[in-house]
């Protein structure tokens, strides 16, 4: 796929609503941002790859995200997320920045592994798959056991009732719709940020 073309890293910078976003994005190929992962994609990797993709496109470097990873029946790839317009990438980043603002004021009910389990499950299985990833079992790690999440959420369980789960569901959708599809979802109804 690379056709013996060398990969490069490039520095990008954009201003979105007065916030300067910048970073160096690695593995840039003329045909896209290349991401190779052994095994299947998970939440943290999807977020990292998607943020690079959004930043490059918001900065005007219209590149698809080209991923190689085990995607079950779909094979190892390439799995391509198409290039975005500057406006579309900026809107997706703006939605994530609004969520960040909210997260600076109050704990967000979200964990990247649990959010990914929700995002990738069918609608009827989202809550069950998310709860399984959050709680774990005697034989598997649960994201709720993370010391950082225990401290942040003060032991609160986002699956304890419908309202808490609705917040987790919306936050997961907002994040993964932005980083996987380049689309901005509306803010959570209780969110009063601009």
PDB file of N, CA and C in Angstrom, residues 49-141:
ATOM      1  N   UNK A  49      -6.188   8.033  16.992  1.00  0.00           N
ATOM      2  CA  UNK A  49      -6.151   8.094  15.527  1.00  0.00           C
ATOM      3  C   UNK A  49      -7.106   9.163  15.013  1.00  0.00           C
ATOM      4  N   UNK A  50      -8.301   9.203  15.581  1.00  0.00           N
ATOM      5  CA  UNK A  50      -9.302  10.168  15.134  1.00  0.00           C
ATOM      6  C   UNK A  50      -8.917  11.609  15.409  1.00  0.00           C
ATOM      7  N   UNK A  51      -8.277  11.866  16.547  1.00  0.00           N
ATOM      8  CA  UNK A  51      -7.847  13.241  16.842  1.00  0.00           C
ATOM      9  C   UNK A  51      -6.782  13.707  15.852  1.00  0.00           C
ATOM     10  N   UNK A  52      -5.840  12.823  15.510  1.00  0.00           N
ATOM     11  CA  UNK A  52      -4.842  13.170  14.489  1.00  0.00           C
ATOM     12  C   UNK A  52      -5.525  13.499  13.166  1.00  0.00           C
ATOM     13  N   UNK A  53      -6.475  12.666  12.774  1.00  0.00           N
ATOM     14  CA  UNK A  53      -7.207  12.834  11.522  1.00  0.00           C
ATOM     15  C   UNK A  53      -7.980  14.154  11.511  1.00  0.00           C
ATOM     16  N   UNK A  54      -8.664  14.452  12.608  1.00  0.00           N
ATOM     17  CA  UNK A  54      -9.432  15.704  12.682  1.00  0.00           C
ATOM     18  C   UNK A  54      -8.516  16.920  12.643  1.00  0.00           C
ATOM     19  N   UNK A  55      -7.408  16.878  13.381  1.00  0.00           N
ATOM     20  CA  UNK A  55      -6.486  18.016  13.397  1.00  0.00           C
ATOM     21  C   UNK A  55      -5.897  18.273  12.015  1.00  0.00           C
ATOM     22  N   UNK A  56      -5.418  17.233  11.353  1.00  0.00           N
ATOM     23  CA  UNK A  56      -4.826  17.415  10.018  1.00  0.00           C
ATOM     24  C   UNK A  56      -5.848  18.006   9.047  1.00  0.00           C
ATOM     25  N   UNK A  57      -7.061  17.488   9.060  1.00  0.00           N
ATOM     26  CA  UNK A  57      -8.088  17.969   8.131  1.00  0.00           C
ATOM     27  C   UNK A  57      -8.560  19.371   8.485  1.00  0.00           C
ATOM     28  N   UNK A  58      -8.669  19.684   9.779  1.00  0.00           N
ATOM     29  CA  UNK A  58      -9.058  21.033  10.183  1.00  0.00           C
ATOM     30  C   UNK A  58      -8.000  22.055   9.790  1.00  0.00           C
ATOM     31  N   UNK A  59      -6.745  21.602   9.720  1.00  0.00           N
ATOM     32  CA  UNK A  59      -5.649  22.485   9.319  1.00  0.00           C
ATOM     33  C   UNK A  59      -5.536  22.615   7.798  1.00  0.00           C
ATOM     34  N   UNK A  60      -6.416  21.960   7.063  1.00  0.00           N
ATOM     35  CA  UNK A  60      -6.427  22.098   5.612  1.00  0.00           C
ATOM     36  C   UNK A  60      -5.669  21.025   4.857  1.00  0.00           C
ATOM     37  N   UNK A  61      -5.127  20.045   5.552  1.00  0.00           N
ATOM     38  CA  UNK A  61      -4.426  18.942   4.896  1.00  0.00           C
ATOM     39  C   UNK A  61      -5.434  17.803   4.732  1.00  0.00           C
ATOM     40  N   UNK A  62      -6.204  17.855   3.658  1.00  0.00           N
ATOM     41  CA  UNK A  62      -7.310  16.906   3.445  1.00  0.00           C
ATOM     42  C   UNK A  62      -6.769  15.506   3.196  1.00  0.00           C
ATOM     43  N   UNK A  63      -6.748  14.714   4.256  1.00  0.00           N
ATOM     44  CA  UNK A  63      -6.216  13.355   4.170  1.00  0.00           C
ATOM     45  C   UNK A  63      -7.197  12.361   4.775  1.00  0.00           C
ATOM     46  N   UNK A  64      -7.353  11.213   4.150  1.00  0.00           N
ATOM     47  CA  UNK A  64      -8.139  10.158   4.807  1.00  0.00           C
ATOM     48  C   UNK A  64      -7.317   9.531   5.935  1.00  0.00           C
ATOM     49  N   UNK A  65      -8.014   8.866   6.834  1.00  0.00           N
ATOM     50  CA  UNK A  65      -7.358   8.051   7.860  1.00  0.00           C
ATOM     51  C   UNK A  65      -7.378   6.628   7.342  1.00  0.00           C
ATOM     52  N   UNK A  66      -6.200   6.040   7.190  1.00  0.00           N
ATOM     53  CA  UNK A  66      -6.077   4.693   6.640  1.00  0.00           C
ATOM     54  C   UNK A  66      -5.563   3.785   7.751  1.00  0.00           C
ATOM     55  N   UNK A  67      -6.435   2.886   8.199  1.00  0.00           N
ATOM     56  CA  UNK A  67      -6.091   2.033   9.331  1.00  0.00           C
ATOM     57  C   UNK A  67      -5.965   0.580   8.906  1.00  0.00           C
ATOM     58  N   UNK A  68      -4.982  -0.068   9.498  1.00  0.00           N
ATOM     59  CA  UNK A  68      -4.791  -1.501   9.322  1.00  0.00           C
ATOM     60  C   UNK A  68      -4.895  -2.125  10.709  1.00  0.00           C
ATOM     61  N   UNK A  69      -5.915  -2.931  10.918  1.00  0.00           N
ATOM     62  CA  UNK A  69      -6.126  -3.634  12.178  1.00  0.00           C
ATOM     63  C   UNK A  69      -7.096  -4.771  11.916  1.00  0.00           C
ATOM     64  N   UNK A  70      -7.158  -5.703  12.841  1.00  0.00           N
ATOM     65  CA  UNK A  70      -8.062  -6.842  12.699  1.00  0.00           C
ATOM     66  C   UNK A  70      -9.495  -6.370  12.942  1.00  0.00           C
ATOM     67  N   UNK A  71     -10.310  -6.455  11.919  1.00  0.00           N
ATOM     68  CA  UNK A  71     -11.704  -6.033  12.027  1.00  0.00           C
ATOM     69  C   UNK A  71     -12.627  -7.221  11.736  1.00  0.00           C
ATOM     70  N   UNK A  72     -12.243  -8.369  12.247  1.00  0.00           N
ATOM     71  CA  UNK A  72     -13.077  -9.560  12.102  1.00  0.00           C
ATOM     72  C   UNK A  72     -13.293  -9.928  10.646  1.00  0.00           C
ATOM     73  N   UNK A  73     -14.550 -10.036  10.257  1.00  0.00           N
ATOM     74  CA  UNK A  73     -14.890 -10.439   8.895  1.00  0.00           C
ATOM     75  C   UNK A  73     -14.459  -9.417   7.849  1.00  0.00           C
ATOM     76  N   UNK A  74     -14.298  -8.152   8.240  1.00  0.00           N
ATOM     77  CA  UNK A  74     -13.866  -7.115   7.304  1.00  0.00           C
ATOM     78  C   UNK A  74     -12.362  -7.168   7.028  1.00  0.00           C
ATOM     79  N   UNK A  75     -11.639  -8.042   7.728  1.00  0.00           N
ATOM     80  CA  UNK A  75     -10.220  -8.224   7.463  1.00  0.00           C
ATOM     81  C   UNK A  75      -9.340  -7.199   8.158  1.00  0.00           C
ATOM     82  N   UNK A  76      -8.074  -7.158   7.712  1.00  0.00           N
ATOM     83  CA  UNK A  76      -7.108  -6.270   8.361  1.00  0.00           C
ATOM     84  C   UNK A  76      -7.026  -4.893   7.704  1.00  0.00           C
ATOM     85  N   UNK A  77      -7.689  -4.703   6.603  1.00  0.00           N
ATOM     86  CA  UNK A  77      -7.706  -3.377   5.991  1.00  0.00           C
ATOM     87  C   UNK A  77      -7.026  -3.361   4.641  1.00  0.00           C
ATOM     88  N   UNK A  78      -6.906  -2.199   4.091  1.00  0.00           N
ATOM     89  CA  UNK A  78      -7.053  -0.911   4.748  1.00  0.00           C
ATOM     90  C   UNK A  78      -8.524  -0.550   5.029  1.00  0.00           C
ATOM     91  N   UNK A  79      -8.743   0.032   6.206  1.00  0.00           N
ATOM     92  CA  UNK A  79     -10.041   0.585   6.594  1.00  0.00           C
ATOM     93  C   UNK A  79      -9.892   2.098   6.486  1.00  0.00           C
ATOM     94  N   UNK A  80     -10.660   2.706   5.600  1.00  0.00           N
ATOM     95  CA  UNK A  80     -10.443   4.112   5.264  1.00  0.00           C
ATOM     96  C   UNK A  80     -11.604   4.980   5.747  1.00  0.00           C
ATOM     97  N   UNK A  81     -11.229   6.030   6.495  1.00  0.00           N
ATOM     98  CA  UNK A  81     -12.169   7.095   6.831  1.00  0.00           C
ATOM     99  C   UNK A  81     -11.803   8.244   5.901  1.00  0.00           C
ATOM    100  N   UNK A  82     -12.741   8.708   5.086  1.00  0.00           N
ATOM    101  CA  UNK A  82     -12.393   9.690   4.049  1.00  0.00           C
ATOM    102  C   UNK A  82     -11.943  11.037   4.603  1.00  0.00           C
ATOM    103  N   UNK A  83     -11.248  11.785   3.756  1.00  0.00           N
ATOM    104  CA  UNK A  83     -10.826  13.139   4.121  1.00  0.00           C
ATOM    105  C   UNK A  83     -12.056  13.989   4.395  1.00  0.00           C
ATOM    106  N   UNK A  84     -11.877  14.993   5.238  1.00  0.00           N
ATOM    107  CA  UNK A  84     -12.969  15.890   5.616  1.00  0.00           C
ATOM    108  C   UNK A  84     -12.668  17.307   5.152  1.00  0.00           C
ATOM    109  N   UNK A  85     -13.718  18.085   4.999  1.00  0.00           N
ATOM    110  CA  UNK A  85     -13.521  19.512   4.736  1.00  0.00           C
ATOM    111  C   UNK A  85     -13.013  20.174   6.013  1.00  0.00           C
ATOM    112  N   UNK A  86     -12.400  21.329   5.866  1.00  0.00           N
ATOM    113  CA  UNK A  86     -11.931  22.083   7.029  1.00  0.00           C
ATOM    114  C   UNK A  86     -13.103  22.359   7.972  1.00  0.00           C
ATOM    115  N   UNK A  87     -14.234  22.760   7.420  1.00  0.00           N
ATOM    116  CA  UNK A  87     -15.396  23.090   8.249  1.00  0.00           C
ATOM    117  C   UNK A  87     -15.909  21.881   9.015  1.00  0.00           C
ATOM    118  N   UNK A  88     -15.991  20.727   8.355  1.00  0.00           N
ATOM    119  CA  UNK A  88     -16.511  19.534   9.024  1.00  0.00           C
ATOM    120  C   UNK A  88     -15.563  19.065  10.129  1.00  0.00           C
ATOM    121  N   UNK A  89     -14.271  19.035   9.850  1.00  0.00           N
ATOM    122  CA  UNK A  89     -13.294  18.628  10.871  1.00  0.00           C
ATOM    123  C   UNK A  89     -13.299  19.615  12.034  1.00  0.00           C
ATOM    124  N   UNK A  90     -13.397  20.901  11.732  1.00  0.00           N
ATOM    125  CA  UNK A  90     -13.437  21.920  12.785  1.00  0.00           C
ATOM    126  C   UNK A  90     -14.684  21.787  13.642  1.00  0.00           C
ATOM    127  N   UNK A  91     -15.818  21.492  13.026  1.00  0.00           N
ATOM    128  CA  UNK A  91     -17.058  21.302  13.792  1.00  0.00           C
ATOM    129  C   UNK A  91     -16.949  20.111  14.737  1.00  0.00           C
ATOM    130  N   UNK A  92     -16.338  19.024  14.273  1.00  0.00           N
ATOM    131  CA  UNK A  92     -16.158  17.853  15.134  1.00  0.00           C
ATOM    132  C   UNK A  92     -15.229  18.186  16.301  1.00  0.00           C
ATOM    133  N   UNK A  93     -14.138  18.893  16.025  1.00  0.00           N
ATOM    134  CA  UNK A  93     -13.239  19.300  17.104  1.00  0.00           C
ATOM    135  C   UNK A  93     -13.933  20.266  18.065  1.00  0.00           C
ATOM    136  N   UNK A  94     -14.753  21.146  17.540  1.00  0.00           N
ATOM    137  CA  UNK A  94     -15.498  22.100  18.379  1.00  0.00           C
ATOM    138  C   UNK A  94     -16.409  21.342  19.354  1.00  0.00           C
ATOM    139  N   UNK A  95     -17.068  20.303  18.879  1.00  0.00           N
ATOM    140  CA  UNK A  95     -17.931  19.501  19.756  1.00  0.00           C
ATOM    141  C   UNK A  95     -17.103  18.857  20.868  1.00  0.00           C
ATOM    142  N   UNK A  96     -15.916  18.373  20.529  1.00  0.00           N
ATOM    143  CA  UNK A  96     -15.050  17.771  21.543  1.00  0.00           C
ATOM    144  C   UNK A  96     -14.529  18.813  22.524  1.00  0.00           C
ATOM    145  N   UNK A  97     -14.257  20.018  22.048  1.00  0.00           N
ATOM    146  CA  UNK A  97     -13.815  21.087  22.943  1.00  0.00           C
ATOM    147  C   UNK A  97     -14.932  21.505  23.902  1.00  0.00           C
ATOM    148  N   UNK A  98     -16.168  21.522  23.426  1.00  0.00           N
ATOM    149  CA  UNK A  98     -17.298  21.822  24.328  1.00  0.00           C
ATOM    150  C   UNK A  98     -17.400  20.756  25.415  1.00  0.00           C
ATOM    151  N   UNK A  99     -17.204  19.506  25.025  1.00  0.00           N
ATOM    152  CA  UNK A  99     -17.234  18.416  25.998  1.00  0.00           C
ATOM    153  C   UNK A  99     -16.078  18.579  26.996  1.00  0.00           C
ATOM    154  N   UNK A 100     -14.929  18.968  26.509  1.00  0.00           N
ATOM    155  CA  UNK A 100     -13.788  19.226  27.403  1.00  0.00           C
ATOM    156  C   UNK A 100     -14.129  20.317  28.403  1.00  0.00           C
ATOM    157  N   UNK A 101     -14.755  21.395  27.946  1.00  0.00           N
ATOM    158  CA  UNK A 101     -15.154  22.479  28.852  1.00  0.00           C
ATOM    159  C   UNK A 101     -16.062  21.949  29.954  1.00  0.00           C
ATOM    160  N   UNK A 102     -17.002  21.120  29.569  1.00  0.00           N
ATOM    161  CA  UNK A 102     -17.909  20.528  30.549  1.00  0.00           C
ATOM    162  C   UNK A 102     -17.127  19.645  31.528  1.00  0.00           C
ATOM    163  N   UNK A 103     -16.169  18.902  31.004  1.00  0.00           N
ATOM    164  CA  UNK A 103     -15.349  18.038  31.842  1.00  0.00           C
ATOM    165  C   UNK A 103     -14.466  18.800  32.814  1.00  0.00           C
ATOM    166  N   UNK A 104     -14.155  20.040  32.514  1.00  0.00           N
ATOM    167  CA  UNK A 104     -13.396  20.864  33.455  1.00  0.00           C
ATOM    168  C   UNK A 104     -14.263  21.335  34.620  1.00  0.00           C
ATOM    169  N   UNK A 105     -15.579  21.337  34.420  1.00  0.00           N
ATOM    170  CA  UNK A 105     -16.520  21.779  35.464  1.00  0.00           C
ATOM    171  C   UNK A 105     -17.057  20.629  36.307  1.00  0.00           C
ATOM    172  N   UNK A 106     -17.196  19.463  35.703  1.00  0.00           N
ATOM    173  CA  UNK A 106     -17.807  18.327  36.394  1.00  0.00           C
ATOM    174  C   UNK A 106     -17.250  17.039  35.801  1.00  0.00           C
ATOM    175  N   UNK A 107     -17.240  15.962  36.591  1.00  0.00           N
ATOM    176  CA  UNK A 107     -16.737  14.688  36.054  1.00  0.00           C
ATOM    177  C   UNK A 107     -17.624  14.178  34.919  1.00  0.00           C
ATOM    178  N   UNK A 108     -16.998  13.723  33.864  1.00  0.00           N
ATOM    179  CA  UNK A 108     -17.742  13.127  32.752  1.00  0.00           C
ATOM    180  C   UNK A 108     -17.876  11.633  32.993  1.00  0.00           C
ATOM    181  N   UNK A 109     -19.065  11.134  32.865  1.00  0.00           N
ATOM    182  CA  UNK A 109     -19.270   9.689  32.972  1.00  0.00           C
ATOM    183  C   UNK A 109     -18.847   9.070  31.640  1.00  0.00           C
ATOM    184  N   UNK A 110     -17.597   8.640  31.610  1.00  0.00           N
ATOM    185  CA  UNK A 110     -17.055   8.093  30.366  1.00  0.00           C
ATOM    186  C   UNK A 110     -15.770   7.349  30.677  1.00  0.00           C
ATOM    187  N   UNK A 111     -15.579   6.256  30.011  1.00  0.00           N
ATOM    188  CA  UNK A 111     -14.317   5.537  29.980  1.00  0.00           C
ATOM    189  C   UNK A 111     -14.122   5.098  28.541  1.00  0.00           C
ATOM    190  N   UNK A 112     -12.910   5.207  27.986  1.00  0.00           N
ATOM    191  CA  UNK A 112     -12.715   4.916  26.566  1.00  0.00           C
ATOM    192  C   UNK A 112     -13.010   3.474  26.162  1.00  0.00           C
ATOM    193  N   UNK A 113     -12.718   2.521  27.021  1.00  0.00           N
ATOM    194  CA  UNK A 113     -12.998   1.121  26.678  1.00  0.00           C
ATOM    195  C   UNK A 113     -14.504   0.846  26.740  1.00  0.00           C
ATOM    196  N   UNK A 114     -15.147   1.370  27.778  1.00  0.00           N
ATOM    197  CA  UNK A 114     -16.596   1.193  27.919  1.00  0.00           C
ATOM    198  C   UNK A 114     -17.324   1.929  26.797  1.00  0.00           C
ATOM    199  N   UNK A 115     -16.900   3.158  26.521  1.00  0.00           N
ATOM    200  CA  UNK A 115     -17.511   3.923  25.431  1.00  0.00           C
ATOM    201  C   UNK A 115     -17.385   3.219  24.096  1.00  0.00           C
ATOM    202  N   UNK A 116     -16.223   2.602  23.858  1.00  0.00           N
ATOM    203  CA  UNK A 116     -16.007   1.867  22.611  1.00  0.00           C
ATOM    204  C   UNK A 116     -16.915   0.642  22.546  1.00  0.00           C
ATOM    205  N   UNK A 117     -17.068  -0.052  23.675  1.00  0.00           N
ATOM    206  CA  UNK A 117     -17.963  -1.217  23.707  1.00  0.00           C
ATOM    207  C   UNK A 117     -19.390  -0.789  23.366  1.00  0.00           C
ATOM    208  N   UNK A 118     -19.808   0.349  23.878  1.00  0.00           N
ATOM    209  CA  UNK A 118     -21.145   0.876  23.578  1.00  0.00           C
ATOM    210  C   UNK A 118     -21.238   1.259  22.107  1.00  0.00           C
ATOM    211  N   UNK A 119     -20.224   1.957  21.620  1.00  0.00           N
ATOM    212  CA  UNK A 119     -20.225   2.453  20.237  1.00  0.00           C
ATOM    213  C   UNK A 119     -20.272   1.320  19.217  1.00  0.00           C
ATOM    214  N   UNK A 120     -19.588   0.242  19.497  1.00  0.00           N
ATOM    215  CA  UNK A 120     -19.480  -0.838  18.509  1.00  0.00           C
ATOM    216  C   UNK A 120     -20.563  -1.905  18.644  1.00  0.00           C
ATOM    217  N   UNK A 121     -21.354  -1.841  19.706  1.00  0.00           N
ATOM    218  CA  UNK A 121     -22.422  -2.831  19.902  1.00  0.00           C
ATOM    219  C   UNK A 121     -23.682  -2.408  19.146  1.00  0.00           C
ATOM    220  N   UNK A 122     -24.510  -3.385  18.817  1.00  0.00           N
ATOM    221  CA  UNK A 122     -25.811  -3.068  18.219  1.00  0.00           C
ATOM    222  C   UNK A 122     -26.653  -2.338  19.267  1.00  0.00           C
ATOM    223  N   UNK A 123     -27.621  -1.563  18.815  1.00  0.00           N
ATOM    224  CA  UNK A 123     -28.425  -0.732  19.716  1.00  0.00           C
ATOM    225  C   UNK A 123     -29.027  -1.521  20.872  1.00  0.00           C
ATOM    226  N   UNK A 124     -29.517  -2.710  20.591  1.00  0.00           N
ATOM    227  CA  UNK A 124     -30.168  -3.496  21.650  1.00  0.00           C
ATOM    228  C   UNK A 124     -29.165  -4.089  22.647  1.00  0.00           C
ATOM    229  N   UNK A 125     -27.876  -4.096  22.313  1.00  0.00           N
ATOM    230  CA  UNK A 125     -26.878  -4.688  23.206  1.00  0.00           C
ATOM    231  C   UNK A 125     -25.946  -3.646  23.833  1.00  0.00           C
ATOM    232  N   UNK A 126     -26.127  -2.363  23.521  1.00  0.00           N
ATOM    233  CA  UNK A 126     -25.187  -1.351  23.983  1.00  0.00           C
ATOM    234  C   UNK A 126     -25.045  -1.327  25.503  1.00  0.00           C
ATOM    235  N   UNK A 127     -26.163  -1.297  26.206  1.00  0.00           N
ATOM    236  CA  UNK A 127     -26.078  -1.193  27.670  1.00  0.00           C
ATOM    237  C   UNK A 127     -25.422  -2.438  28.269  1.00  0.00           C
ATOM    238  N   UNK A 128     -25.788  -3.592  27.811  1.00  0.00           N
ATOM    239  CA  UNK A 128     -25.218  -4.837  28.353  1.00  0.00           C
ATOM    240  C   UNK A 128     -23.725  -4.933  28.058  1.00  0.00           C
ATOM    241  N   UNK A 129     -23.318  -4.625  26.826  1.00  0.00           N
ATOM    242  CA  UNK A 129     -21.899  -4.702  26.466  1.00  0.00           C
ATOM    243  C   UNK A 129     -21.087  -3.649  27.221  1.00  0.00           C
ATOM    244  N   UNK A 130     -21.649  -2.463  27.353  1.00  0.00           N
ATOM    245  CA  UNK A 130     -20.963  -1.412  28.108  1.00  0.00           C
ATOM    246  C   UNK A 130     -20.799  -1.795  29.571  1.00  0.00           C
ATOM    247  N   UNK A 131     -21.848  -2.335  30.176  1.00  0.00           N
ATOM    248  CA  UNK A 131     -21.790  -2.742  31.581  1.00  0.00           C
ATOM    249  C   UNK A 131     -20.763  -3.848  31.778  1.00  0.00           C
ATOM    250  N   UNK A 132     -20.702  -4.766  30.830  1.00  0.00           N
ATOM    251  CA  UNK A 132     -19.728  -5.855  30.920  1.00  0.00           C
ATOM    252  C   UNK A 132     -18.301  -5.291  30.904  1.00  0.00           C
ATOM    253  N   UNK A 133     -18.063  -4.331  30.048  1.00  0.00           N
ATOM    254  CA  UNK A 133     -16.718  -3.729  29.943  1.00  0.00           C
ATOM    255  C   UNK A 133     -16.421  -2.872  31.171  1.00  0.00           C
ATOM    256  N   UNK A 134     -17.442  -2.197  31.706  1.00  0.00           N
ATOM    257  CA  UNK A 134     -17.266  -1.324  32.863  1.00  0.00           C
ATOM    258  C   UNK A 134     -16.982  -2.139  34.129  1.00  0.00           C
ATOM    259  N   UNK A 135     -17.788  -3.166  34.359  1.00  0.00           N
ATOM    260  CA  UNK A 135     -17.689  -3.934  35.597  1.00  0.00           C
ATOM    261  C   UNK A 135     -16.669  -5.070  35.524  1.00  0.00           C
ATOM    262  N   UNK A 136     -16.436  -5.619  34.354  1.00  0.00           N
ATOM    263  CA  UNK A 136     -15.542  -6.761  34.235  1.00  0.00           C
ATOM    264  C   UNK A 136     -16.152  -7.977  34.913  1.00  0.00           C
ATOM    265  N   UNK A 137     -15.315  -8.925  35.252  1.00  0.00           N
ATOM    266  CA  UNK A 137     -15.776 -10.139  35.934  1.00  0.00           C
ATOM    267  C   UNK A 137     -14.626 -10.677  36.768  1.00  0.00           C
ATOM    268  N   UNK A 138     -14.817 -11.847  37.329  1.00  0.00           N
ATOM    269  CA  UNK A 138     -13.737 -12.472  38.095  1.00  0.00           C
ATOM    270  C   UNK A 138     -12.528 -12.767  37.215  1.00  0.00           C
ATOM    271  N   UNK A 139     -12.769 -12.931  35.906  1.00  0.00           N
ATOM    272  CA  UNK A 139     -11.693 -13.307  34.987  1.00  0.00           C
ATOM    273  C   UNK A 139     -11.277 -12.198  34.019  1.00  0.00           C
ATOM    274  N   UNK A 140     -11.931 -11.042  34.095  1.00  0.00           N
ATOM    275  CA  UNK A 140     -11.578  -9.973  33.154  1.00  0.00           C
ATOM    276  C   UNK A 140     -11.572  -8.613  33.860  1.00  0.00           C
ATOM    277  N   UNK A 141     -10.703  -7.750  33.364  1.00  0.00           N
ATOM    278  CA  UNK A 141     -10.560  -6.405  33.905  1.00  0.00           C
ATOM    279  C   UNK A 141     -11.800  -5.592  33.574  1.00  0.00           C
TER     280      UNK A 141
END
